[in-house]
Amino acid sequence: MSTDHGATFTYTGGPVAVSERTREGLGRPVLFEYDPVYLQRFLDVERRVAEVFHTTGDVVVMMGEAIVGLEAGAKGLTRPGMKALNLVSGIFGKWFGDWLRDLGAEVIEIEVPWNEAIDPASVERAFAEHPDIRLVGVVHSETPSGSLNPIAEIGPIARRHGALTIVDAVSAFAGTPIHHDEWGLDITVGGSQKCLGAAPGLALVAVSDRAWEALRANPAAPRSSYISLLDWKDRWIDAGRQKFPHTTSVADINGADAALSELFEEGLDASYARHRRAANACRAGVRAMGLDLWVTDDAAASHGVTAVKVPDGIANGDVIAHIRAKYGVMISDGEHGPMTEAVFRLGHMGPASRSLHPVVALAALGKGLRDFGVPVQVGAGLEAALEVLGS
Ligand SMILES: *Cc1c(COP(=O)(O)O)cnc(C)c1O
């Protein structure tokens, strides 16, 4: 089952399948970027992105994959010799530490097994031992592991100790609550292509006033650069939002505008509830099928993606290819590093968290594994998921 249009159903760790409305948004006329209609649309996108971050401060909508926002934040806030605390519960956290070290920071790392969440008490202890920590890096939802870190607790600890915090909230954005101001975060990065359900191509960045001060005071912070937050501050935000620092990705903004309209018509709380319900349904389904969840503690589980341990003796890549070829359903492996072969991932971000999609994802995984001889209780899993979705 393969067509030019790809899989019939896409339940991956992102990019996700977008809604009809977002697709129509992406297909709107590509206007001159100073056409008043487009300029207003850009402002509307910025304003609503700020609402998703729950910030009254500045947001920068950067053109490029979400990584560009993380790199802008890391390069902007890190100074050689600075003591930084990096919290690692998966591959994105691990990579962030590599960046900090490359930038000359003295990095203290707290690493937990990649199926667990960071314990806020360990962050408190790190500050007790190293009161000179000035920067904290942490991932909100570790997408390759399907886990979630307690940013609501970690952010205020860092703030209390006078450290700046950079949060990779790429796959949490719009699916899990983020309170940039209340939690005392400084640079928080969201992505367009995960729970928001838009196309990949935008990095959504919330920047606190403290972060702006630190960026300005850092001679190493990028300036006159594609990854410069300060360029956006000086040339766009503080200059009255008349001229962009460089050409913006008109089609991607058009798409994000449509996805944000859909999100706000539904309501943020309803979106959080929808993602959580889909996660709960997948978790109940996996357990009832007799399979093992990668993250066993429900409180530490991502709301956007469910990671399932690969049964012994099974090559997940073969099963994924079989599910795609035979049933037209696309699911993910762990995608990066040691996670790649450790898990299957059922993505339920954006439109994939709606309706009975979690049941289809579970059916595909369950039946796919049974085709490989794994004794999976597919029916029991679907019943359990339906129970959650119907409650
Ligand atoms: C998706 C994602 C990113 C962006 O990186 P990709 O290159 O799209 O994988 C960054 N961090 C997290 C946690 C993500 O889920």
Short mmCIF file of C-alpha atoms and ligand atoms in Angstrom, two decimals:
data_model
loop_
_atom_site.label_atom_id
_atom_site.label_comp_id
_atom_site.label_asym_id
_atom_site.label_seq_id
_atom_site.Cartn_x
_atom_site.Cartn_y
_atom_site.Cartn_z
CA MET A 1 0.00 0.00 0.00
CA SER A 2 2.07 2.84 -1.27
CA THR A 3 1.08 5.89 -3.26
CA ASP A 4 2.55 9.27 -4.09
CA HIS A 5 0.68 10.51 -1.06
CA GLY A 6 2.64 8.29 1.30
CA ALA A 7 1.15 6.35 4.17
CA THR A 8 -2.61 6.38 4.72
CA PHE A 9 -2.02 7.02 8.43
CA THR A 10 1.03 8.70 9.97
CA TYR A 11 1.69 8.18 13.68
CA THR A 12 5.32 9.16 14.06
CA GLY A 13 7.48 11.18 16.40
CA GLY A 14 7.20 14.08 13.96
CA PRO A 15 6.94 15.71 11.57
CA VAL A 16 3.25 14.85 11.88
CA ALA A 17 0.44 14.68 9.35
CA VAL A 18 -1.31 18.05 9.21
CA SER A 19 -5.04 18.75 9.14
CA GLU A 20 -6.94 19.64 5.99
CA ARG A 21 -7.22 23.20 7.23
CA THR A 22 -3.50 23.53 7.82
CA ARG A 23 -2.81 22.07 4.38
CA GLU A 24 -5.13 24.67 2.88
CA GLY A 25 -3.29 27.28 4.94
CA LEU A 26 0.03 26.15 3.50
CA GLY A 27 -1.47 26.43 0.01
CA ARG A 28 -2.59 30.04 0.35
CA PRO A 29 -1.05 32.67 -1.96
CA VAL A 30 2.60 33.40 -1.28
CA LEU A 31 2.29 37.11 -0.62
CA PHE A 32 4.97 39.76 -0.57
CA GLU A 33 6.08 39.82 3.04
CA TYR A 34 5.15 43.49 3.48
CA ASP A 35 1.70 43.01 2.04
CA PRO A 36 -0.46 44.24 4.94
CA VAL A 37 -2.38 40.95 4.93
CA TYR A 38 0.80 38.94 5.42
CA LEU A 39 2.27 41.35 7.95
CA GLN A 40 -0.89 41.09 10.03
CA ARG A 41 -0.79 37.31 9.73
CA PHE A 42 2.78 37.25 10.99
CA LEU A 43 1.84 39.42 13.97
CA ASP A 44 -1.11 37.14 14.70
CA VAL A 45 1.19 34.11 14.64
CA GLU A 46 3.62 35.81 17.05
CA ARG A 47 0.85 36.83 19.42
CA ARG A 48 -0.68 33.36 19.58
CA VAL A 49 2.71 31.67 19.97
CA ALA A 50 3.22 33.91 23.02
CA GLU A 51 -0.16 32.75 24.34
CA VAL A 52 0.86 29.11 23.98
CA PHE A 53 4.04 29.87 25.95
CA HIS A 54 1.94 31.80 28.50
CA THR A 55 4.33 34.72 28.28
CA THR A 56 3.77 38.45 28.16
CA GLY A 57 7.38 38.84 27.05
CA ASP A 58 8.89 38.61 23.59
CA VAL A 59 8.69 35.69 21.22
CA VAL A 60 10.81 35.25 18.12
CA VAL A 61 9.49 33.16 15.26
CA MET A 62 12.67 31.96 13.57
CA MET A 63 12.74 30.52 10.09
CA GLY A 64 14.11 27.00 10.05
CA GLU A 65 13.76 23.71 11.86
CA ALA A 66 13.30 24.00 15.64
CA ILE A 67 16.97 23.11 16.11
CA VAL A 68 17.85 26.61 14.85
CA GLY A 69 16.11 28.08 17.91
CA LEU A 70 17.95 25.74 20.27
CA GLU A 71 21.26 26.59 18.66
CA ALA A 72 20.47 30.32 18.82
CA GLY A 73 19.70 29.98 22.52
CA ALA A 74 22.76 27.88 23.33
CA LYS A 75 25.17 30.08 21.39
CA GLY A 76 23.55 33.25 22.71
CA LEU A 77 23.67 32.43 26.40
CA THR A 78 26.83 30.33 26.74
CA ARG A 79 30.14 31.97 27.58
CA PRO A 80 33.48 30.20 27.71
CA GLY A 81 34.25 29.09 31.25
CA MET A 82 30.66 29.47 32.41
CA LYS A 83 29.38 26.74 34.68
CA ALA A 84 26.31 25.08 33.13
CA LEU A 85 24.06 22.33 34.42
CA ASN A 86 22.80 20.01 31.72
CA LEU A 87 19.95 17.64 32.50
CA VAL A 88 19.96 14.48 30.41
CA SER A 89 17.06 12.07 30.15
CA GLY A 90 17.47 11.26 26.47
CA ILE A 91 19.28 12.01 23.25
CA PHE A 92 18.24 15.65 22.82
CA GLY A 93 19.52 16.44 26.31
CA LYS A 94 22.74 14.57 25.53
CA TRP A 95 23.27 16.62 22.37
CA PHE A 96 22.60 19.85 24.21
CA GLY A 97 25.49 19.03 26.55
CA ASP A 98 27.77 18.52 23.53
CA TRP A 99 26.87 22.01 22.33
CA LEU A 100 27.55 23.54 25.74
CA ARG A 101 30.96 21.84 25.90
CA ASP A 102 31.81 22.91 22.33
CA LEU A 103 30.98 26.48 23.36
CA GLY A 104 33.47 26.27 26.19
CA ALA A 105 31.12 25.90 29.14
CA GLU A 106 32.16 23.86 32.16
CA VAL A 107 29.34 21.36 32.07
CA ILE A 108 27.95 19.52 35.06
CA GLU A 109 25.60 16.80 33.94
CA ILE A 110 22.82 14.98 35.71
CA GLU A 111 21.85 11.96 33.69
CA VAL A 112 19.02 9.56 34.48
CA PRO A 113 18.20 6.33 32.62
CA TRP A 114 16.50 7.26 29.37
CA ASN A 115 13.14 5.87 30.48
CA GLU A 116 12.95 8.15 33.52
CA ALA A 117 12.46 11.83 34.28
CA ILE A 118 14.86 14.23 36.01
CA ASP A 119 14.22 14.47 39.76
CA PRO A 120 13.96 18.17 40.77
CA ALA A 121 15.65 17.30 44.11
CA SER A 122 18.79 16.36 42.16
CA VAL A 123 18.77 19.81 40.55
CA GLU A 124 18.51 21.40 43.98
CA ARG A 125 21.47 19.29 45.14
CA ALA A 126 23.54 20.32 42.11
CA PHE A 127 23.03 24.00 43.03
CA ALA A 128 23.98 23.27 46.63
CA GLU A 129 27.26 21.75 45.43
CA HIS A 130 27.87 24.30 42.66
CA PRO A 131 26.26 27.63 43.58
CA ASP A 132 28.06 29.20 40.60
CA ILE A 133 25.94 27.39 38.00
CA ARG A 134 24.73 30.12 35.63
CA LEU A 135 22.86 28.16 32.98
CA VAL A 136 20.53 25.13 33.00
CA GLY A 137 19.64 23.14 29.89
CA VAL A 138 16.68 20.77 29.96
CA VAL A 139 14.32 19.01 27.54
CA HIS A 140 10.61 19.14 28.32
CA SER A 141 9.37 16.17 26.29
CA GLU A 142 12.18 13.81 25.20
CA THR A 143 10.50 12.66 22.02
CA PRO A 144 12.79 9.70 21.15
CA SER A 145 12.17 8.18 24.61
CA GLY A 146 8.58 9.33 25.04
CA SER A 147 9.33 10.88 28.43
CA LEU A 148 8.46 14.14 30.15
CA ASN A 149 10.51 16.26 32.59
CA PRO A 150 8.93 18.32 35.42
CA ILE A 151 9.83 21.78 34.06
CA ALA A 152 7.27 23.40 36.39
CA GLU A 153 9.53 22.38 39.28
CA ILE A 154 12.95 22.66 37.66
CA GLY A 155 12.45 26.18 36.25
CA PRO A 156 11.76 27.87 39.60
CA ILE A 157 14.75 26.12 41.22
CA ALA A 158 17.10 27.52 38.58
CA ARG A 159 15.53 30.97 38.86
CA ARG A 160 15.89 30.96 42.65
CA HIS A 161 19.59 30.23 42.29
CA GLY A 162 20.08 32.97 39.70
CA ALA A 163 20.71 30.68 36.71
CA LEU A 164 19.24 31.10 33.24
CA THR A 165 17.21 28.21 31.83
CA ILE A 166 16.98 27.00 28.23
CA VAL A 167 14.14 24.56 27.63
CA ASP A 168 13.74 22.35 24.57
CA ALA A 169 9.96 22.26 24.49
CA VAL A 170 9.84 21.43 20.78
CA SER A 171 7.50 18.46 21.11
CA ALA A 172 5.61 19.76 24.16
CA PHE A 173 4.49 22.99 22.48
CA ALA A 174 0.68 23.13 22.22
CA GLY A 175 0.25 19.58 23.57
CA THR A 176 1.51 19.98 27.14
CA PRO A 177 1.18 23.17 29.23
CA ILE A 178 4.23 25.46 29.18
CA HIS A 179 4.26 28.48 31.50
CA HIS A 180 7.37 30.36 30.41
CA ASP A 181 6.83 33.34 32.77
CA GLU A 182 5.40 31.58 35.80
CA TRP A 183 8.08 28.87 35.76
CA GLY A 184 10.87 31.42 35.46
CA LEU A 185 12.19 30.12 32.11
CA ASP A 186 14.50 32.24 29.97
CA ILE A 187 14.66 30.72 26.51
CA THR A 188 11.97 28.20 25.62
CA VAL A 189 11.88 26.67 22.16
CA GLY A 190 8.83 25.13 20.52
CA GLY A 191 8.42 23.53 17.11
CA SER A 192 5.76 23.85 14.44
CA GLN A 193 5.77 20.21 13.34
CA LYS A 194 4.77 18.36 16.49
CA CYS A 195 1.70 18.96 18.69
CA LEU A 196 0.78 22.19 16.91
CA GLY A 197 0.29 20.08 13.80
CA ALA A 198 1.88 22.44 11.26
CA ALA A 199 4.66 21.68 8.79
CA PRO A 200 8.31 21.61 9.87
CA GLY A 201 10.12 24.87 9.23
CA LEU A 202 9.64 27.24 12.16
CA ALA A 203 11.41 27.59 15.51
CA LEU A 204 9.17 29.26 18.08
CA VAL A 205 11.24 30.95 20.77
CA ALA A 206 10.14 32.70 23.98
CA VAL A 207 12.80 35.03 25.41
CA SER A 208 12.69 36.52 28.91
CA ASP A 209 13.96 40.01 29.73
CA ARG A 210 16.78 38.42 31.71
CA ALA A 211 17.74 36.41 28.64
CA TRP A 212 17.84 39.58 26.50
CA GLU A 213 20.15 41.21 29.05
CA ALA A 214 22.40 38.16 29.05
CA LEU A 215 22.43 38.00 25.24
CA ARG A 216 23.40 41.67 25.01
CA ALA A 217 26.12 41.25 27.61
CA ASN A 218 27.60 38.20 25.85
CA PRO A 219 30.26 39.17 23.28
CA ALA A 220 30.01 35.64 21.87
CA ALA A 221 26.24 35.86 21.20
CA PRO A 222 25.53 35.65 17.44
CA ARG A 223 25.02 39.02 15.75
CA SER A 224 24.33 39.71 12.07
CA SER A 225 23.65 35.99 11.72
CA TYR A 226 20.83 33.69 10.70
CA ILE A 227 20.80 32.34 14.25
CA SER A 228 20.90 35.74 15.94
CA LEU A 229 18.09 36.41 18.40
CA LEU A 230 19.55 39.88 18.92
CA ASP A 231 19.00 40.73 15.23
CA TRP A 232 15.30 39.97 15.70
CA LYS A 233 15.21 42.04 18.86
CA ASP A 234 16.95 45.08 17.37
CA ARG A 235 15.66 45.08 13.82
CA TRP A 236 12.15 43.72 14.32
CA ILE A 237 10.80 43.85 17.89
CA ASP A 238 12.38 47.09 19.15
CA ALA A 239 12.12 48.79 15.75
CA GLY A 240 8.31 48.62 15.83
CA ARG A 241 7.88 45.40 13.83
CA GLN A 242 8.12 47.08 10.43
CA LYS A 243 10.97 45.22 8.73
CA PHE A 244 12.15 41.64 9.13
CA PRO A 245 15.88 40.95 9.60
CA HIS A 246 15.66 38.64 6.57
CA THR A 247 12.95 37.17 4.36
CA THR A 248 10.45 35.06 6.26
CA SER A 249 9.12 31.67 5.13
CA VAL A 250 5.75 32.87 3.88
CA ALA A 251 4.22 29.44 3.22
CA ASP A 252 5.27 28.10 6.61
CA ILE A 253 3.81 31.15 8.36
CA ASN A 254 0.60 30.66 6.37
CA GLY A 255 0.46 27.06 7.56
CA ALA A 256 1.24 27.90 11.18
CA ASP A 257 -1.44 30.59 11.08
CA ALA A 258 -4.05 28.01 10.08
CA ALA A 259 -2.86 25.50 12.69
CA LEU A 260 -2.95 28.17 15.39
CA SER A 261 -6.47 29.21 14.38
CA GLU A 262 -7.59 25.62 14.72
CA LEU A 263 -5.81 25.33 18.09
CA PHE A 264 -7.35 28.45 19.57
CA GLU A 265 -10.85 27.66 18.33
CA GLU A 266 -10.57 24.36 20.17
CA GLY A 267 -8.88 25.97 23.18
CA LEU A 268 -5.49 25.27 24.70
CA ASP A 269 -6.88 23.28 27.61
CA ALA A 270 -8.84 21.06 25.24
CA SER A 271 -5.68 20.45 23.23
CA TYR A 272 -3.73 19.44 26.34
CA ALA A 273 -6.59 17.13 27.37
CA ARG A 274 -6.74 15.61 23.88
CA HIS A 275 -3.01 14.82 23.82
CA ARG A 276 -3.12 13.42 27.31
CA ARG A 277 -6.13 11.25 26.56
CA ALA A 278 -4.43 9.86 23.45
CA ALA A 279 -1.33 9.07 25.52
CA ASN A 280 -3.39 7.39 28.20
CA ALA A 281 -5.24 5.36 25.58
CA CYS A 282 -2.00 4.21 23.97
CA ARG A 283 -0.49 3.32 27.33
CA ALA A 284 -3.56 1.34 28.38
CA GLY A 285 -3.59 -0.38 25.01
CA VAL A 286 0.07 -1.34 25.07
CA ARG A 287 -0.25 -2.79 28.56
CA ALA A 288 -3.41 -4.75 27.71
CA MET A 289 -1.75 -6.18 24.60
CA GLY A 290 0.91 -7.66 26.85
CA LEU A 291 3.67 -5.41 25.53
CA ASP A 292 6.02 -3.33 27.67
CA LEU A 293 6.04 0.45 27.84
CA TRP A 294 9.50 2.04 27.69
CA VAL A 295 8.55 4.63 30.33
CA THR A 296 6.80 2.71 33.08
CA ASP A 297 5.90 5.67 35.33
CA ASP A 298 2.79 7.34 33.88
CA ALA A 299 3.79 10.69 35.41
CA ALA A 300 7.05 10.61 33.45
CA ALA A 301 5.40 9.79 30.12
CA SER A 302 5.21 12.22 27.22
CA HIS A 303 1.73 13.27 26.11
CA GLY A 304 2.77 13.39 22.48
CA VAL A 305 4.38 10.04 21.82
CA THR A 306 4.27 6.57 23.38
CA ALA A 307 7.43 4.46 23.31
CA VAL A 308 7.04 0.68 23.39
CA LYS A 309 9.90 -1.69 24.17
CA VAL A 310 10.88 -3.87 21.25
CA PRO A 311 10.22 -7.53 22.20
CA ASP A 312 13.31 -9.75 22.39
CA GLY A 313 14.47 -11.17 19.10
CA ILE A 314 12.52 -8.65 17.01
CA ALA A 315 14.13 -6.07 14.69
CA ASN A 316 11.90 -3.02 14.96
CA GLY A 317 12.94 -1.66 11.56
CA ASP A 318 11.63 -4.79 9.82
CA VAL A 319 8.31 -4.57 11.65
CA ILE A 320 7.93 -0.86 10.88
CA ALA A 321 8.65 -1.44 7.19
CA HIS A 322 6.14 -4.32 7.15
CA ILE A 323 3.42 -2.22 8.82
CA ARG A 324 4.03 0.56 6.33
CA ALA A 325 4.04 -1.75 3.29
CA LYS A 326 1.16 -4.01 4.24
CA TYR A 327 -1.18 -1.70 6.16
CA GLY A 328 -0.20 1.78 4.98
CA VAL A 329 0.54 2.95 8.51
CA MET A 330 3.75 4.83 9.34
CA ILE A 331 5.07 4.59 12.88
CA SER A 332 8.53 5.43 14.24
CA ASP A 333 11.50 3.72 15.75
CA GLY A 334 13.51 5.58 18.42
CA GLU A 335 15.14 7.52 15.59
CA HIS A 336 18.39 8.58 17.26
CA GLY A 337 21.39 6.94 18.91
CA PRO A 338 20.76 4.04 21.28
CA MET A 339 17.00 4.68 21.19
CA THR A 340 16.80 3.77 17.50
CA GLU A 341 16.44 0.02 17.94
CA ALA A 342 15.15 0.03 21.51
CA VAL A 343 11.59 1.17 20.90
CA PHE A 344 8.62 1.51 18.62
CA ARG A 345 6.99 4.90 18.90
CA LEU A 346 3.33 5.64 18.39
CA GLY A 347 3.02 9.36 17.78
CA HIS A 348 -0.17 11.11 18.86
CA MET A 349 0.72 14.72 18.24
CA GLY A 350 -1.53 17.19 16.46
CA PRO A 351 -4.30 15.61 14.34
CA ALA A 352 -3.04 12.10 15.23
CA SER A 353 -4.31 12.63 18.78
CA ARG A 354 -7.87 13.10 17.53
CA SER A 355 -10.72 10.65 17.08
CA LEU A 356 -9.82 6.96 17.14
CA HIS A 357 -6.33 7.47 15.71
CA PRO A 358 -4.66 5.98 18.80
CA VAL A 359 -6.67 2.80 18.20
CA VAL A 360 -5.49 2.59 14.60
CA ALA A 361 -1.89 3.11 15.71
CA LEU A 362 -2.22 0.36 18.32
CA ALA A 363 -3.91 -1.97 15.83
CA ALA A 364 -1.06 -1.45 13.37
CA LEU A 365 1.65 -2.16 15.93
CA GLY A 366 -0.21 -5.09 17.50
CA LYS A 367 -1.08 -6.77 14.21
CA GLY A 368 2.36 -6.01 12.79
CA LEU A 369 4.05 -7.74 15.72
CA ARG A 370 1.65 -10.68 15.50
CA ASP A 371 2.58 -11.07 11.85
CA PHE A 372 6.13 -11.54 13.15
CA GLY A 373 4.98 -14.24 15.55
CA VAL A 374 4.84 -12.19 18.74
CA PRO A 375 1.84 -13.30 20.83
CA VAL A 376 0.11 -9.93 21.14
CA GLN A 377 -3.42 -9.60 22.55
CA VAL A 378 -4.49 -7.11 19.90
CA GLY A 379 -8.20 -7.16 20.73
CA ALA A 380 -7.64 -6.64 24.45
CA GLY A 381 -5.37 -3.69 23.68
CA LEU A 382 -7.91 -2.03 21.44
CA GLU A 383 -10.67 -2.54 24.02
CA ALA A 384 -8.51 -0.93 26.70
CA ALA A 385 -7.70 2.04 24.47
CA LEU A 386 -11.35 2.50 23.50
CA GLU A 387 -12.28 2.47 27.16
CA VAL A 388 -9.98 5.44 27.77
CA LEU A 389 -11.07 7.31 24.67
CA GLY A 390 -14.72 6.82 25.52
CA SER A 391 -14.47 7.92 29.13
C1 LIG B 1 11.56 17.29 17.06
C2 LIG B 1 12.42 17.72 18.15
C3 LIG B 1 13.47 18.63 17.94
C4 LIG B 1 13.76 19.14 16.58
O1 LIG B 1 14.64 18.33 15.97
P1 LIG B 1 14.39 17.36 14.75
O2 LIG B 1 15.58 17.55 13.91
O3 LIG B 1 13.12 17.74 14.07
O4 LIG B 1 14.29 15.98 15.30
C5 LIG B 1 14.22 19.03 19.03
N1 LIG B 1 13.97 18.57 20.28
C6 LIG B 1 12.98 17.70 20.52
C7 LIG B 1 12.75 17.24 21.92
C8 LIG B 1 12.18 17.26 19.47
O5 LIG B 1 11.18 16.40 19.69
#
